[in-house]
């Protein structure tokens, strides 16, 4: 099996699994209990909070544990719009956000908020001038993702944060794809809220965090007990939180080398495919993209057919994002780049990790050459071309 779908999820590091296991069978106390045995769970959890805060240049009390990226996105948008309702009811986001943001925005629109979805250019980068022009007197929040899940495009978050700060507007970023891959610092990058998810950086699934700057008036998301400083009730998932912190530590310690080596492999893959497979094109910005992302369209090919053939050869990739790959709708992200339908429907996303080898990439390229040619054999448009 060749796994090129690391944007969907990553393999949990062995060290992480090992570290987590003792919190199931030995140190299984409830972190809210008051005896010494449970205190060990609590200290491990609080240590995890410190580790994660350190990776962002944040304070531990600004980190809230959640069930993952989707919850963090929901919490950030739904609670801040509630607490700042008197100040205004306008939000700005982009046209290429993940469904966790898009569907939350749609829900907010149904409950009386106004949302402006700003455009991106042909490479998937937001237009700062358009963002500035979209700001209105009642704008309370800008939510723009740090890196896109389909095309890996990096947004100018520092500049967005600077603009938001200058205009007295809060800035939230969905950093689910960026965190653990590239450096991100909440103070340097002027970020007020940030969402992340452990399974995207070699941690376990179903756990993540929301960073909330201390001065931001967040409201509780899940009501019940007093966990997470009365903000998110429910017994914390200690094994997963500990695992997430170790994965965060490991990915941050190795980030510099991984960034360089993964980007080199990505560029090798992209260059070989573009050179050797006719009518192929790279989607997204070549330079300003995640180190592991290669999103390539094959004209005259249906991506779902290609995906199935690749699967039979033991190669795992996605068409668009994993969350939308079961949907028949064309990718909203690629459509927002202004690409014609035949390019959008022939797009596959290959996402590498540090573990990906050159040998695997050679096998994938050679297989793609064969399979793309096979798919085109029955395509009338291609034959008539
Ligand atoms: N935001 C982005 C950009 C993502 O890529 C994803 C997952 O693919 C999410 C949010 C949702 O994260 P989770 O799977 O942890 O709910």
Coordinates of C-alpha atoms and ligand atoms in Angstrom, one line a residue:
X1 CA 0.0 0.0 0.0
X2 CA 1.3 3.5 -0.9
X3 CA -0.4 6.1 1.3
X4 CA -0.6 9.5 -0.3
X5 CA -3.5 10.9 1.6
X6 CA -1.9 12.6 4.6
X7 CA -4.2 15.6 4.4
X8 CA -7.1 13.3 5.1
X9 CA -5.3 11.8 8.1
X10 CA -1.8 10.7 9.2
X11 CA -0.4 7.6 10.7
X12 CA -0.2 7.9 14.5
X13 CA 3.4 7.9 15.6
X14 CA 4.4 4.6 17.5
X15 CA 5.8 6.7 20.3
X16 CA 2.4 8.5 20.6
X17 CA 0.5 5.2 20.8
X18 CA 2.9 3.9 23.4
X19 CA 2.6 7.1 25.5
X20 CA -1.2 7.0 25.3
X21 CA -1.6 3.4 26.4
X22 CA -0.6 3.9 30.0
X23 CA -3.4 6.5 30.4
X24 CA -5.9 3.7 29.5
X25 CA -4.7 0.9 31.8
X26 CA -2.5 2.4 34.5
X27 CA -3.1 6.2 35.0
X28 CA -6.8 6.1 34.1
X29 CA -8.1 8.4 36.8
X30 CA -10.6 11.2 36.0
X31 CA -8.6 14.4 35.9
X32 CA -11.4 16.2 37.8
X33 CA -11.2 13.8 40.8
X34 CA -9.4 15.1 43.9
X35 CA -7.2 12.1 45.1
X36 CA -3.6 11.7 44.2
X37 CA -4.1 8.9 41.6
X38 CA -6.4 11.2 39.5
X39 CA -3.9 14.0 40.0
X40 CA -1.5 12.2 37.8
X41 CA -4.0 12.3 34.9
X42 CA -4.6 16.0 35.6
X43 CA -0.9 16.8 35.7
X44 CA -0.3 14.9 32.4
X45 CA -3.2 16.9 30.8
X46 CA -1.9 20.2 32.1
X47 CA 1.6 19.4 30.9
X48 CA 0.1 18.7 27.5
X49 CA -1.5 22.1 27.6
X50 CA 1.9 23.7 28.3
X51 CA 3.5 21.7 25.4
X52 CA 0.9 22.8 22.9
X53 CA 0.9 26.5 24.1
X54 CA 4.7 26.6 23.7
X55 CA 4.5 25.5 20.1
X56 CA 2.3 28.5 19.3
X57 CA 4.0 31.1 21.7
X58 CA 0.7 31.1 23.7
X59 CA -0.2 30.8 27.3
X60 CA -1.5 27.4 28.6
X61 CA -4.7 29.0 29.8
X62 CA -5.4 30.0 26.2
X63 CA -5.6 26.4 25.0
X64 CA -8.9 24.5 25.2
X65 CA -9.1 20.8 24.4
X66 CA -11.8 19.7 21.9
X67 CA -12.8 16.7 19.8
X68 CA -11.0 18.0 16.7
X69 CA -11.0 20.6 14.0
X70 CA -14.7 20.6 13.3
X71 CA -15.6 21.3 16.9
X72 CA -12.9 24.0 17.3
X73 CA -14.2 25.8 14.1
X74 CA -17.8 25.6 15.3
X75 CA -16.9 26.8 18.8
X76 CA -14.9 29.8 17.6
X77 CA -17.5 31.1 15.2
X78 CA -20.6 30.3 17.0
X79 CA -19.5 31.6 20.4
X80 CA -17.8 34.8 19.3
X81 CA -20.7 35.8 17.2
X82 CA -22.9 35.3 20.2
X83 CA -20.8 37.3 22.7
X84 CA -20.2 40.1 20.2
X85 CA -23.8 40.4 18.9
X86 CA -24.2 43.8 20.3
X87 CA -21.1 45.1 18.5
X88 CA -22.1 43.7 15.1
X89 CA -23.4 40.9 13.0
X90 CA -21.1 40.7 10.1
X91 CA -18.4 38.0 9.5
X92 CA -15.9 37.7 6.7
X93 CA -14.5 34.4 5.4
X94 CA -13.3 33.0 2.1
X95 CA -14.8 31.0 -0.7
X96 CA -12.4 28.0 -0.1
X97 CA -12.9 27.2 3.6
X98 CA -13.4 23.7 4.9
X99 CA -17.1 22.6 5.4
X100 CA -16.6 23.0 9.1
X101 CA -16.4 26.8 8.6
X102 CA -18.7 27.0 5.5
X103 CA -21.6 25.1 7.1
X104 CA -21.2 27.0 10.3
X105 CA -21.3 30.3 8.4
X106 CA -24.5 29.1 6.6
X107 CA -26.0 28.3 9.9
X108 CA -25.1 31.7 11.2
X109 CA -26.7 33.3 8.1
X110 CA -29.9 31.4 8.9
X111 CA -29.9 32.9 12.4
X112 CA -29.5 36.5 11.2
X113 CA -25.8 37.1 10.7
X114 CA -24.3 38.5 7.4
X115 CA -21.4 36.6 5.9
X116 CA -19.1 37.9 3.1
X117 CA -17.3 35.1 1.3
X118 CA -14.3 36.7 -0.4
X119 CA -12.8 35.5 -3.6
X120 CA -9.4 33.9 -4.2
X121 CA -7.1 34.4 -7.2
X122 CA -6.4 31.7 -9.8
X123 CA -3.9 30.1 -7.4
X124 CA -6.2 30.1 -4.4
X125 CA -4.8 33.0 -2.5
X126 CA -7.2 35.6 -1.0
X127 CA -7.1 39.1 -2.2
X128 CA -6.1 41.4 0.7
X129 CA -7.6 44.4 -1.0
X130 CA -10.9 42.7 -1.4
X131 CA -10.7 41.6 2.3
X132 CA -10.1 45.2 3.4
X133 CA -12.9 46.5 1.2
X134 CA -15.3 43.9 2.7
X135 CA -14.8 45.3 6.2
X136 CA -17.9 47.2 7.4
X137 CA -18.6 49.1 10.6
X138 CA -20.4 46.0 12.1
X139 CA -17.7 43.4 11.1
X140 CA -16.8 41.4 14.2
X141 CA -14.8 38.5 12.9
X142 CA -12.5 37.5 10.0
X143 CA -12.1 33.7 9.7
X144 CA -9.6 32.7 7.0
X145 CA -7.9 29.3 6.9
X146 CA -4.1 29.1 7.2
X147 CA -3.7 26.4 4.6
X148 CA -6.2 24.9 2.2
X149 CA -7.0 21.2 2.6
X150 CA -7.5 20.5 -1.1
X151 CA -4.8 22.6 -2.9
X152 CA -2.5 23.3 0.1
X153 CA -2.4 27.0 -0.7
X154 CA -1.0 29.1 2.2
X155 CA -2.8 32.3 3.0
X156 CA -1.0 35.5 4.1
X157 CA -2.2 35.0 7.7
X158 CA 0.2 37.5 9.3
X159 CA -1.0 40.3 7.0
X160 CA -4.7 39.3 7.5
X161 CA -4.1 39.3 11.3
X162 CA -2.4 42.7 11.0
X163 CA -5.3 44.2 9.1
X164 CA -7.8 42.7 11.5
X165 CA -5.9 44.1 14.5
X166 CA -5.6 47.6 12.9
X167 CA -9.4 47.6 12.4
X168 CA -10.3 46.2 15.8
X169 CA -11.7 43.0 14.4
X170 CA -11.0 39.5 15.7
X171 CA -9.1 37.0 13.5
X172 CA -9.7 33.3 13.6
X173 CA -7.7 30.9 11.5
X174 CA -8.5 27.2 10.7
X175 CA -4.9 25.9 11.0
X176 CA -5.9 22.2 10.8
X177 CA -3.8 21.6 7.8
X178 CA -0.9 24.0 8.7
X179 CA -0.3 23.2 12.4
X180 CA 2.6 20.6 12.7
X181 CA 3.7 21.2 9.1
X182 CA 4.8 24.8 9.1
X183 CA 5.6 27.3 11.9
X184 CA 2.7 29.4 13.2
X185 CA 2.9 31.8 16.1
X186 CA -0.1 33.5 17.5
X187 CA 1.5 36.8 18.5
X188 CA 3.8 37.2 15.5
X189 CA 0.9 36.3 13.2
X190 CA -1.7 38.4 15.1
X191 CA -4.1 35.5 15.6
X192 CA -6.9 35.7 18.1
X193 CA -8.3 32.2 17.7
X194 CA -6.9 29.1 16.1
X195 CA -8.2 25.6 15.4
X196 CA -6.1 22.4 15.1
X197 CA -6.7 18.7 15.0
X198 CA -4.3 16.0 16.2
X199 CA -4.9 13.4 13.5
X200 CA -3.4 15.7 10.9
X201 CA -0.1 15.8 12.7
X202 CA 0.5 12.1 13.6
X203 CA -1.7 12.2 16.7
X204 CA -4.9 10.3 17.5
X205 CA -8.3 11.0 15.8
X206 CA -11.1 12.7 17.7
X207 CA -9.0 15.2 19.6
X208 CA -7.9 18.8 18.8
X209 CA -7.7 22.2 20.4
X210 CA -8.9 25.7 20.1
X211 CA -6.5 28.5 21.0
X212 CA -8.3 31.6 22.3
X213 CA -6.4 34.8 23.1
X214 CA -7.0 35.7 26.8
X215 CA -8.7 39.0 25.9
X216 CA -11.2 37.4 23.6
X217 CA -14.7 37.0 25.1
X218 CA -15.3 33.3 24.3
X219 CA -18.6 31.7 25.5
X220 CA -19.0 28.1 26.7
X221 CA -19.6 25.6 23.9
X222 CA -20.8 22.5 25.8
X223 CA -22.7 23.0 29.0
X224 CA -22.3 20.7 32.0
X225 CA -19.4 20.4 34.5
X226 CA -16.6 22.8 35.1
X227 CA -14.0 21.2 32.8
X228 CA -11.8 23.4 30.5
X229 CA -12.3 26.4 32.7
X230 CA -16.1 26.1 32.6
X231 CA -16.0 26.5 28.8
X232 CA -16.2 22.9 27.4
X233 CA -17.9 20.5 29.8
X234 CA -17.3 16.7 29.7
X235 CA -14.5 14.5 31.1
X236 CA -11.4 15.2 29.1
X237 CA -10.0 12.5 26.8
X238 CA -6.7 12.3 28.7
X239 CA -5.0 9.6 26.6
X240 CA -5.7 11.4 23.4
X241 CA -4.7 14.8 24.8
X242 CA -1.4 13.4 26.0
X243 CA -0.9 11.7 22.6
X244 CA -1.7 14.9 20.8
X245 CA 0.8 16.9 22.9
X246 CA 3.6 14.3 22.2
X247 CA 2.8 14.4 18.4
X248 CA 2.9 18.2 18.6
X249 CA 6.2 18.1 20.3
X250 CA 7.7 15.6 17.8
X251 CA 6.4 17.4 14.7
X252 CA 7.7 20.8 16.0
X253 CA 11.1 19.4 16.9
X254 CA 11.5 17.9 13.4
X255 CA 9.7 20.6 11.5
X256 CA 12.6 22.3 9.9
X257 CA 14.0 19.1 8.3
X258 CA 10.6 17.7 7.4
X259 CA 9.5 20.9 5.7
X260 CA 12.6 20.8 3.4
X261 CA 12.7 17.1 2.6
X262 CA 8.9 16.7 2.1
X263 CA 8.8 19.8 -0.2
X264 CA 11.7 18.3 -2.3
X265 CA 9.8 15.1 -2.7
X266 CA 6.6 17.0 -3.6
X267 CA 8.4 19.0 -6.2
X268 CA 10.0 15.8 -7.7
X269 CA 6.5 14.2 -8.0
X270 CA 4.9 17.3 -9.5
X271 CA 7.7 17.9 -12.0
X272 CA 7.7 14.2 -13.2
X273 CA 3.9 14.1 -13.6
X274 CA 3.7 17.5 -15.4
X275 CA 6.6 16.4 -17.7
X276 CA 5.5 12.9 -18.4
X277 CA 1.7 12.9 -18.4
X278 CA 0.2 15.0 -21.2
X279 CA -2.6 17.4 -20.4
X280 CA -1.8 17.6 -16.7
X281 CA -1.8 20.8 -14.6
X282 CA -0.9 21.7 -11.1
X283 CA -3.8 23.3 -9.1
X284 CA -2.9 26.0 -6.5
X285 CA 0.2 28.0 -6.0
X286 CA 3.5 26.2 -6.6
X287 CA 5.6 28.1 -4.1
X288 CA 3.0 29.1 -1.5
X289 CA 1.7 25.7 -0.7
X290 CA 2.0 23.0 2.0
X291 CA 5.2 21.0 1.8
X292 CA 3.3 17.7 1.1
X293 CA 0.5 18.8 -1.2
X294 CA 0.3 18.0 -4.9
X295 CA -3.1 18.6 -6.5
X296 CA -3.0 17.7 -10.1
X297 CA -5.7 17.8 -12.8
X298 CA -5.7 15.3 -15.7
X299 CA -7.8 16.7 -18.5
X300 CA -10.1 14.1 -20.2
X301 CA -10.1 12.0 -17.1
X302 CA -12.7 11.4 -14.5
X303 CA -11.0 11.6 -11.1
X304 CA -13.3 9.0 -9.4
X305 CA -12.5 6.5 -12.1
X306 CA -8.8 7.2 -11.8
X307 CA -9.1 6.9 -8.0
X308 CA -10.7 3.5 -8.2
X309 CA -7.9 2.3 -10.6
X310 CA -5.2 3.6 -8.4
X311 CA -6.8 1.9 -5.4
X312 CA -6.6 -1.4 -7.3
X313 CA -2.9 -0.8 -7.6
X314 CA -2.6 -0.1 -3.8
X315 CA -2.3 3.6 -4.1
X316 CA -4.4 5.8 -1.7
X317 CA -5.2 9.3 -2.9
X318 CA -8.2 11.6 -2.8
X319 CA -10.3 13.5 -5.3
X320 CA -10.8 16.9 -3.7
X321 CA -10.9 16.6 0.1
X322 CA -11.7 13.3 2.0
X323 CA -14.8 14.8 3.4
X324 CA -16.3 15.6 0.0
X325 CA -14.9 12.6 -1.9
X326 CA -18.2 10.7 -1.5
X327 CA -20.1 13.6 -2.9
X328 CA -20.8 13.9 -6.6
X329 CA -20.6 17.7 -6.5
X330 CA -17.6 19.3 -8.2
X331 CA -15.0 20.7 -5.8
X332 CA -16.1 24.1 -4.5
X333 CA -12.4 25.0 -4.0
X334 CA -11.3 24.3 -7.5
X335 CA -14.4 26.0 -8.9
X336 CA -13.6 29.1 -6.8
X337 CA -10.2 29.2 -8.7
X338 CA -12.2 29.8 -11.9
X339 CA -11.2 26.4 -13.4
X340 CA -13.4 24.9 -16.1
X341 CA -15.4 21.8 -15.3
X342 CA -13.2 19.4 -17.2
X343 CA -10.2 20.4 -15.2
X344 CA -12.1 20.4 -11.9
X345 CA -13.5 16.9 -12.4
X346 CA -10.1 15.4 -13.3
X347 CA -8.3 16.6 -10.2
X348 CA -6.7 14.3 -7.7
X349 CA -5.0 15.3 -4.4
X350 CA -1.8 13.5 -3.4
X351 CA -0.5 14.4 0.0
X352 CA 2.9 13.2 1.2
X353 CA 4.4 12.7 4.6
X354 CA 8.0 12.5 5.8
X355 CA 7.7 8.7 5.5
X356 CA 7.0 8.9 1.7
X357 CA 9.9 7.5 -0.3
X358 CA 11.2 8.4 -3.7
X359 CA 10.7 4.8 -4.8
X360 CA 7.0 5.1 -3.9
X361 CA 6.8 8.4 -5.9
X362 CA 8.4 6.7 -8.9
X363 CA 5.9 3.8 -8.7
X364 CA 3.0 6.3 -8.4
X365 CA 4.2 8.4 -11.4
X366 CA 4.7 5.3 -13.6
X367 CA 1.3 3.9 -12.6
X368 CA -0.4 7.2 -13.2
X369 CA 1.0 7.4 -16.7
X370 CA -0.5 4.0 -17.5
X371 CA -3.8 4.6 -15.9
X372 CA -4.4 8.1 -17.2
X373 CA -3.8 6.7 -20.7
X374 CA -6.2 3.9 -20.0
X375 CA -8.9 6.3 -18.8
X376 CA -8.5 8.4 -21.9
X377 CA -8.9 5.5 -24.3
X378 CA -12.7 5.7 -24.0
X379 CA -13.0 9.5 -23.8
X380 CA -14.5 10.8 -27.1
X381 CA -13.4 14.3 -26.4
X382 CA -9.8 13.2 -26.1
X383 CA -10.0 11.0 -29.1
X384 CA -11.4 13.8 -31.2
X385 CA -8.7 16.2 -29.9
Ligands
LIG1 N1 -10.5 22.2 8.8 C1 -9.7 21.7 7.8 C2 -8.9 22.7 6.9 C3 -9.6 20.3 7.6 O1 -8.8 19.9 6.6 C4 -10.3 19.4 8.4 C5 -10.3 18.0 8.1 O2 -10.0 17.5 7.0 C6 -11.1 20.0 9.4 C7 -11.2 21.3 9.5 C8 -11.9 19.1 10.3 O3 -11.1 18.5 11.2 P1 -11.5 17.2 12.1 O4 -11.4 16.0 11.1 O5 -10.6 17.1 13.2 O6 -12.9 17.4 12.5

